[in-house]
Short mmCIF file of C-alpha atoms in Angstrom, two decimals:
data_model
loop_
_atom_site.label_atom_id
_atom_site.label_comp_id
_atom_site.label_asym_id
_atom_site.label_seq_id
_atom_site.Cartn_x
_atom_site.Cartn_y
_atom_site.Cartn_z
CA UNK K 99 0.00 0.00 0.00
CA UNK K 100 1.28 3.23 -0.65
CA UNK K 101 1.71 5.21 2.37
CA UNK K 102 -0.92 8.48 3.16
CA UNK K 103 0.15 11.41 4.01
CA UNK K 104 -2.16 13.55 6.69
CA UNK K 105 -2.91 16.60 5.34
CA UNK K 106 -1.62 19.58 7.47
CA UNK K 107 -0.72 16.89 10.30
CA UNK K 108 2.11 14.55 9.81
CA UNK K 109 2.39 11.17 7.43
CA UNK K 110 1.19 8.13 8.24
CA UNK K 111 2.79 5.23 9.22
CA UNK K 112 1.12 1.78 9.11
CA UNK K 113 1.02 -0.97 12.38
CA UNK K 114 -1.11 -1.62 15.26
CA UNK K 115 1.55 -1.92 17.71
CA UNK K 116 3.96 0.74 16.53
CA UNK K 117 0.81 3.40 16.86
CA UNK K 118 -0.28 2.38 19.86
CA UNK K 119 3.07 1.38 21.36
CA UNK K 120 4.48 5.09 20.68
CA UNK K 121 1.48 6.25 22.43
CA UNK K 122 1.41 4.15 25.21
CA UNK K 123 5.45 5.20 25.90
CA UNK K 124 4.28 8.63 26.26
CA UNK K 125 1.35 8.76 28.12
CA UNK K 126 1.62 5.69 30.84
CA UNK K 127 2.75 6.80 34.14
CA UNK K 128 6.07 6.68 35.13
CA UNK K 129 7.23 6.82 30.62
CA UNK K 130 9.21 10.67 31.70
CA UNK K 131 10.22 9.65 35.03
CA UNK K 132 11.90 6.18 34.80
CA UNK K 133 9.44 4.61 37.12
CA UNK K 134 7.28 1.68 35.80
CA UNK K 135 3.72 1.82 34.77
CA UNK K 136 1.20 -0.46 36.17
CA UNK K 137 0.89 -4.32 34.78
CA UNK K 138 -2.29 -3.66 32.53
CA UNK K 139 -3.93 -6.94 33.00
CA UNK K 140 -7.11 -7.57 31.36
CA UNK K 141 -9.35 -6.87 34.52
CA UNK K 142 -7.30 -3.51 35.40
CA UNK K 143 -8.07 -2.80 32.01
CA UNK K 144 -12.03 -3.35 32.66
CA UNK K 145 -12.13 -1.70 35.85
CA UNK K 146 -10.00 1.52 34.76
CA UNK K 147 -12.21 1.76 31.45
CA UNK K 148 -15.19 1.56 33.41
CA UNK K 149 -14.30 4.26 35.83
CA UNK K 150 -13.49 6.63 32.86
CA UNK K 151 -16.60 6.32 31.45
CA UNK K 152 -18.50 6.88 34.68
CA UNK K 153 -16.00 9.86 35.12
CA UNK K 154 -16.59 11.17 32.01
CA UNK K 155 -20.71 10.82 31.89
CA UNK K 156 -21.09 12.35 34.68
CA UNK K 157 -18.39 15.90 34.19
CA UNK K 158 -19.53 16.49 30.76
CA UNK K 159 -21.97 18.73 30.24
CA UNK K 160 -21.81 18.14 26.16
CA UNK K 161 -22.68 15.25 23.72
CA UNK K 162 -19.58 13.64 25.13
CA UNK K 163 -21.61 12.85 28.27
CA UNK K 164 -23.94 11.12 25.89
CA UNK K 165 -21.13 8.90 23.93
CA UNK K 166 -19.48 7.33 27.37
CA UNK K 167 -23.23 6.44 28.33
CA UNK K 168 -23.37 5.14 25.16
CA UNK K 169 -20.19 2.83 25.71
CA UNK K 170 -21.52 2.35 29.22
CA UNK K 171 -24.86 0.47 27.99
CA UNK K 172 -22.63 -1.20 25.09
CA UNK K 173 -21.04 -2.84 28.15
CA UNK K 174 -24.15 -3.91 30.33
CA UNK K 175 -24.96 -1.24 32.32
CA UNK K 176 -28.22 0.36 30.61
CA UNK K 177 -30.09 0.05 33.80
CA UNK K 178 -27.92 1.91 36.10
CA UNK K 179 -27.58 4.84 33.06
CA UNK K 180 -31.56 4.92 32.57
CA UNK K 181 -31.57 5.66 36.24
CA UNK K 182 -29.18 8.10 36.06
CA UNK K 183 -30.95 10.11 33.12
CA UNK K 184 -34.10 9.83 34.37
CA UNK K 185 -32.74 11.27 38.10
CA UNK K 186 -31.03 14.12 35.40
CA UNK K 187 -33.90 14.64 33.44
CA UNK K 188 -35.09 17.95 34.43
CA UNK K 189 -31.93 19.77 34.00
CA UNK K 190 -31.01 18.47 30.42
CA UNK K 191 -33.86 18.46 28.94
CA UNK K 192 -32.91 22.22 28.57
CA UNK K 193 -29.89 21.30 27.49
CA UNK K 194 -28.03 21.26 24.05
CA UNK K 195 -27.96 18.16 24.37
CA UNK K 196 -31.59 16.75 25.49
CA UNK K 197 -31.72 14.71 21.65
CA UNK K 198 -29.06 12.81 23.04
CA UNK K 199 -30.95 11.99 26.38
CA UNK K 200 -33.90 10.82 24.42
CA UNK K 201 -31.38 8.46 22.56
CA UNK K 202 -30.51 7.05 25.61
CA UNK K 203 -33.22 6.77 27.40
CA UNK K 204 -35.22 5.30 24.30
CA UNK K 205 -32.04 2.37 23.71
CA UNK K 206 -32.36 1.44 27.57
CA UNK K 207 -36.48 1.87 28.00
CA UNK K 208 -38.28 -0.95 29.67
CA UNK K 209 -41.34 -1.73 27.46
CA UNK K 210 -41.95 -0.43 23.60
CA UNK K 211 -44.13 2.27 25.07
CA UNK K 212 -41.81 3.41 26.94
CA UNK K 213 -39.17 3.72 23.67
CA UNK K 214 -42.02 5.07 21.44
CA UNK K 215 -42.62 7.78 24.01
CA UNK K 216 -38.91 9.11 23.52
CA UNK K 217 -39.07 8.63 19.87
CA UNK K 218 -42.26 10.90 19.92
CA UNK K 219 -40.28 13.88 21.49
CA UNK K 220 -37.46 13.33 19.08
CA UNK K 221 -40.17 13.43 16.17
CA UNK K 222 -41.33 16.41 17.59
CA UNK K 223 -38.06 18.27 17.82
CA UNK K 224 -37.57 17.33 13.77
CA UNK K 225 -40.72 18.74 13.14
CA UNK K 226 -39.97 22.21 14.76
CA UNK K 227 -38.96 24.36 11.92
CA UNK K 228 -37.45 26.21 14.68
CA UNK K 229 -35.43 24.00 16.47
CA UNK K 230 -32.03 24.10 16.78
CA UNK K 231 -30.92 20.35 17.10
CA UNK K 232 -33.07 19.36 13.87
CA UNK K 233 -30.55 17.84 12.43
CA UNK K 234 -29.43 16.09 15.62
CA UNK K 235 -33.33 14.61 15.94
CA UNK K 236 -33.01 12.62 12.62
CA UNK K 237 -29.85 11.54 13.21
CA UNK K 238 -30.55 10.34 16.07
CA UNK K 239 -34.17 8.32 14.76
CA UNK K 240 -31.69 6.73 12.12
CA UNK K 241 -28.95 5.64 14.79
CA UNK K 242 -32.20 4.10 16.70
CA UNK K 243 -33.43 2.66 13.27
CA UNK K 244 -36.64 4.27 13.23
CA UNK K 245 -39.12 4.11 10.37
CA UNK K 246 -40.54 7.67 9.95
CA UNK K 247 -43.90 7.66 8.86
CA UNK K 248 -47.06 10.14 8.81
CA UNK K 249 -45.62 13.96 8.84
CA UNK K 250 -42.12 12.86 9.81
CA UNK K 251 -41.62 10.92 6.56
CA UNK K 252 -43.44 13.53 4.53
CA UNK K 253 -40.66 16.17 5.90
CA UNK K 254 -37.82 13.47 5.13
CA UNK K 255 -39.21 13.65 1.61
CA UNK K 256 -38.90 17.59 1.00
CA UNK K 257 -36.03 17.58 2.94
CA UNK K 258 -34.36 14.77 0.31
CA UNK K 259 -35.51 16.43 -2.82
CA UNK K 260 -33.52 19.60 -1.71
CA UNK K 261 -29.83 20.57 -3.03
CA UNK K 262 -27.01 18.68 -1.32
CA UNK K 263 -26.87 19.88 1.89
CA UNK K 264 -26.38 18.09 5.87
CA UNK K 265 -29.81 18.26 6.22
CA UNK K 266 -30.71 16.50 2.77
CA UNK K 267 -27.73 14.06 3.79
CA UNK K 268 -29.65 12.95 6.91
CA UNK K 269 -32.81 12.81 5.36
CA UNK K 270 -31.67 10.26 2.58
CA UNK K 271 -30.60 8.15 5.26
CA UNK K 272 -33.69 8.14 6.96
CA UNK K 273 -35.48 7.65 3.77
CA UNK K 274 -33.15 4.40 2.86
CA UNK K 275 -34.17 2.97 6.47
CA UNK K 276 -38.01 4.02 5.16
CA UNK K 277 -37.88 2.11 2.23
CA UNK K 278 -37.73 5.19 -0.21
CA UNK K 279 -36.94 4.52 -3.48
CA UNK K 280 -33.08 5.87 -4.59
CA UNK K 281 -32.52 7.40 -1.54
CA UNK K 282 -29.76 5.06 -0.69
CA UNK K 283 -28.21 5.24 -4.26
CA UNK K 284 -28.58 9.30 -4.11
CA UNK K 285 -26.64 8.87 -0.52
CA UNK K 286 -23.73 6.74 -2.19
CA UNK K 287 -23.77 9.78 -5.00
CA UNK K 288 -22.24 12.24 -2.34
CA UNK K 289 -19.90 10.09 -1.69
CA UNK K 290 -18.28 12.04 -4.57
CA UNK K 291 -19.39 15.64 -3.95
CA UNK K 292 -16.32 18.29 -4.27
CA UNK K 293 -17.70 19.26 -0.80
CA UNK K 294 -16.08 17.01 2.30
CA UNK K 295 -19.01 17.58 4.74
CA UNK K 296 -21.13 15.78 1.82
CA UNK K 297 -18.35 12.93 2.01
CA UNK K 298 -18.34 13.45 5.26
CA UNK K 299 -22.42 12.82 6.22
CA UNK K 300 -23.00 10.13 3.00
CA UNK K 301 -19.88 8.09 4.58
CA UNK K 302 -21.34 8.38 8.29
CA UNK K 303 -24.62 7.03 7.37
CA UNK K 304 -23.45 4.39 5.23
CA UNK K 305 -21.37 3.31 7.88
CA UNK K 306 -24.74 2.88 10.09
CA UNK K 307 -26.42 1.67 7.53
CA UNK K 308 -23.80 -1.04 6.87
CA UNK K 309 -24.84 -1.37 2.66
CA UNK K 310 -25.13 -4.88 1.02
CA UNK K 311 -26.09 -3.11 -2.23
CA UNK K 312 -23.27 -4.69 -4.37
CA UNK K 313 -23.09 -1.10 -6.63
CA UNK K 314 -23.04 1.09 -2.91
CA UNK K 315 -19.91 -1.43 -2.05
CA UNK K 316 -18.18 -0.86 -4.92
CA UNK K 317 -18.40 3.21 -4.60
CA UNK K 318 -17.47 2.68 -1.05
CA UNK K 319 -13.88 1.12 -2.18
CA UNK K 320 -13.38 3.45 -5.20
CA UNK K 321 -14.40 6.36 -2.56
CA UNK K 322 -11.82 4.73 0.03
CA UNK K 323 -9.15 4.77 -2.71
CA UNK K 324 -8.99 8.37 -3.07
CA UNK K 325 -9.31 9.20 0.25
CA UNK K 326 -5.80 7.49 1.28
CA UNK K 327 -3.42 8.81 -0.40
CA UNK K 328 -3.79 12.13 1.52
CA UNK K 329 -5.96 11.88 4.70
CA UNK K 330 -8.54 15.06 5.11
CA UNK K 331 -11.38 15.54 6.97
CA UNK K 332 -13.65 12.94 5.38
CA UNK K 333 -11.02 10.21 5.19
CA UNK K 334 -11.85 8.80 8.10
CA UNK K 335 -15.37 8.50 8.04
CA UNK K 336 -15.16 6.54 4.19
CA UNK K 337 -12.65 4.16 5.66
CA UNK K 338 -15.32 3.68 8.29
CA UNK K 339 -17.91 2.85 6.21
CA UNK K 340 -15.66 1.19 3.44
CA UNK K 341 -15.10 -1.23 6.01
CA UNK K 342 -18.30 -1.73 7.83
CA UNK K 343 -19.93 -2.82 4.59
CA UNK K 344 -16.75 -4.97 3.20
CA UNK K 345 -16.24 -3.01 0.61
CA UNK K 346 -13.19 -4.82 -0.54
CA UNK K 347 -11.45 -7.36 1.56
CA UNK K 348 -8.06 -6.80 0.03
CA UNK K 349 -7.73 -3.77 1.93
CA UNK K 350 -9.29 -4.39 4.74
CA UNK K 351 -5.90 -5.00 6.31
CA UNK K 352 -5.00 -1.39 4.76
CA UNK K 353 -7.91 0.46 6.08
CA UNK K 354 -7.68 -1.22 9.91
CA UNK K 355 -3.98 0.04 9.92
CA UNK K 356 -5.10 3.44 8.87
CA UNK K 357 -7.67 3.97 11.51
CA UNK K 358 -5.52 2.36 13.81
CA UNK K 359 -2.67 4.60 13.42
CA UNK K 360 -4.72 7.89 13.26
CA UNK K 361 -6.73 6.78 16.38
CA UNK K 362 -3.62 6.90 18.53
CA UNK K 363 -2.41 10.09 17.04
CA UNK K 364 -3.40 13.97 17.24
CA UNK K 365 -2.85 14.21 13.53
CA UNK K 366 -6.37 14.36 13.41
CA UNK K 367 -9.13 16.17 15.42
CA UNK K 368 -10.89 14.65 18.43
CA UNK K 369 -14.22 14.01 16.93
CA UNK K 370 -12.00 12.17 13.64
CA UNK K 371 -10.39 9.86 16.57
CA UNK K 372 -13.88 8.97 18.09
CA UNK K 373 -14.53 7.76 14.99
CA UNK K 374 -12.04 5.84 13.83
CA UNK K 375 -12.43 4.13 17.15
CA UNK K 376 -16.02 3.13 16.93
CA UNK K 377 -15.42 1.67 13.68
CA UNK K 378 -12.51 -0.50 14.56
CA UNK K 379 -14.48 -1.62 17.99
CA UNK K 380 -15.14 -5.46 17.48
CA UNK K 381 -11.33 -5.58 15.11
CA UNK K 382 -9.13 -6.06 18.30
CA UNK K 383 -7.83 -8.99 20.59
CA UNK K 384 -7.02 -8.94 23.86
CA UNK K 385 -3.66 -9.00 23.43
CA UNK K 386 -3.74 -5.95 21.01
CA UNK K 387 -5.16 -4.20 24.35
CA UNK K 388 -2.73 -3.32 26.62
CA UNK K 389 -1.04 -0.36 25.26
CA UNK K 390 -4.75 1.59 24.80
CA UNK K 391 -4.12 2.23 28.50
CA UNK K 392 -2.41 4.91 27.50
CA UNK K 393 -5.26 6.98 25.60
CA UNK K 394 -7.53 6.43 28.70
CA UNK K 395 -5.83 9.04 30.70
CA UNK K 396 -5.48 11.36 28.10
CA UNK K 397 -6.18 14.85 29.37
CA UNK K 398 -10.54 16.52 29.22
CA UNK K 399 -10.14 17.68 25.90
CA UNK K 400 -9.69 14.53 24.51
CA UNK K 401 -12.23 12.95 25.99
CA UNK K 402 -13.94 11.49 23.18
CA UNK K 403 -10.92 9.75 22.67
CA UNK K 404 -11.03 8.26 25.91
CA UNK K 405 -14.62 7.00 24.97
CA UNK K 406 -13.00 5.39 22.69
CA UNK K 407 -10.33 3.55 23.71
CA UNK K 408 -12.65 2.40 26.72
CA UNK K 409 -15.45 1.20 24.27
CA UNK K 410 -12.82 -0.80 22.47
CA UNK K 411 -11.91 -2.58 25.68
CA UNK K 412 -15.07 -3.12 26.83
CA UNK K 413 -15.94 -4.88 23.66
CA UNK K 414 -13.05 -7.01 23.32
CA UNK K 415 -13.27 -8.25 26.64
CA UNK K 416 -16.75 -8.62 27.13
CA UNK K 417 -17.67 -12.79 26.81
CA UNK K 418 -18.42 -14.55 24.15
#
């Protein structure tokens, strides 16, 4: 493979353990003084990823709080985080981020009333012409996989017949989980826009919507192709989905490096990092784990990555 070069970051290098081994020299305690670091054994691994998340969940007062719940119910502890939202409810559901609270609360409810109930105020946020977190509401009805119908789906409609934009983005993704006809070809079509927040919101959803469409697979890999050779803002999120739909097994190995490498780097931002680690969640073995230790005590603003590198734990360690 020919190596990438990060645009206005630094080049990329390919390996698992040479990413996360630089990373895990500089950040585990005792790499600047000479001491040594803590054995990372597979339970202090569990324990410590666990405690970041609850750290993290509960400080926040962003979407991040709403991504280390999310990790937190991805590892068996829905109960304990519905509690927890529904004891915070009346203070964030003012917040900037009450779509995300829904989210929650409707992945963790206890009966399908209770999960149509939090769909409903979702709906109703989409449906506010005026609302600020729009965008965020269908989003968030396509990462629950939610089947508009009635006014919602007649919205999605105009909203898909408009000129590329985030919003029309969003809406062909909820109209490919509705059944619409083309929507999920016109998605794959921005996957070539001159734009990279087109790339960037076609690539996200077809990572969700994990595409067995042999024609979306195949403009998946051609999409991957040219995103390598330089990495940019959108590169990440087309690997992502390149890979969650197989796109092309030859490269698989190619990709996984990729994301690997830029997940245990700053060459790219925060949210970029988050990313790349939620794709590559169920691609690790235990043994691969160890030196992630090092991005859980990465300082507040990377938090996300954190997230991350917890959620990737979690998963690989969580039974079989």
């Amino acid at each position: 493979m020919r190596a990438p070069s990060v645009t206005g970051a630094r080049r990329w290098r390919p390996g698992l353990g040479l990413a996360l081994g630089l990373v895990a020299a500089a950040t585990l305690p005792g790499a600047n003084d000479g001491r040594p670091g803590p054995a990372q054994t597979p339970v202090a691994l569990e324990a410590h990823s666990r405690s970041v998340l609850h750290q993290i969940m509960t400080s926040e007062q962003s979407w991040v709080r709403i991504h280390a719940a999310e990790a937190l119910i991805a590892a068996g502890e829905g109960d304990a985080i519905r509690t927890y939202f529904l004891n915070e409810l009346p203070n964030s559901e003012s917040s900037a981020f009450r779509i995300g609270v829904y989210r929650v609360l409707a992945t963790v409810s206890h009966s399908p009333e209770e999960r149509s109930s939090w769909i409903a105020k979702v709906e109703h946020v989409y449906l506010d012409q005026t609302a600020p977190d729009q965008n965020q509401a269908i989003e968030t009805l396509c990462k629950l996989g939610y089947c508009v119908t009635g006014p919602t789906l007649d919205l999605v409609r105009r909203r898909m017949a408009e000129p590329p934009s985030a919003p029309m983005a969003l809406a062909l993704w909820s109209g490919t989980l509705a059944g619409e006809p083309h929507a999920l070809q016109k998605l794959t079509e921005l996957l070539t826009s001159e734009n990279p927040a087109l790339r960037t919101s076609a690539a996200y959803a077809l990572r969700w919507l994990h595409p067995a469409d042999p024609a979306v697979r195949q403009a998946l890999a051609r999409a991957a192709a040219a995103a390598t050779p330089n990495i940019n803002s959108s590169s990440i999120y087309i690997l992502g989905a390149a890979l969650a739909a197989d796109a092309d097994p030859a490269q698989t190995k190619d990709w996984v490096e990729t994301l690997n490498f830029l997940m245990a780097t700053n060459a790219v931002s925060v949210g970029e990092r988050f990313e790349a680690s939620w794709t590559l969640k169920h691609r690790y073995k235990v043994a691969d784990l160890p030196p992630l230790a090092g991005l859980l005590d990465l300082d507040a603003g990377e938090n996300d990555v954190r997230i991350g590198a917890a959620s990737i734990i979690l998963t690989t360690l969580e039974p079989q």
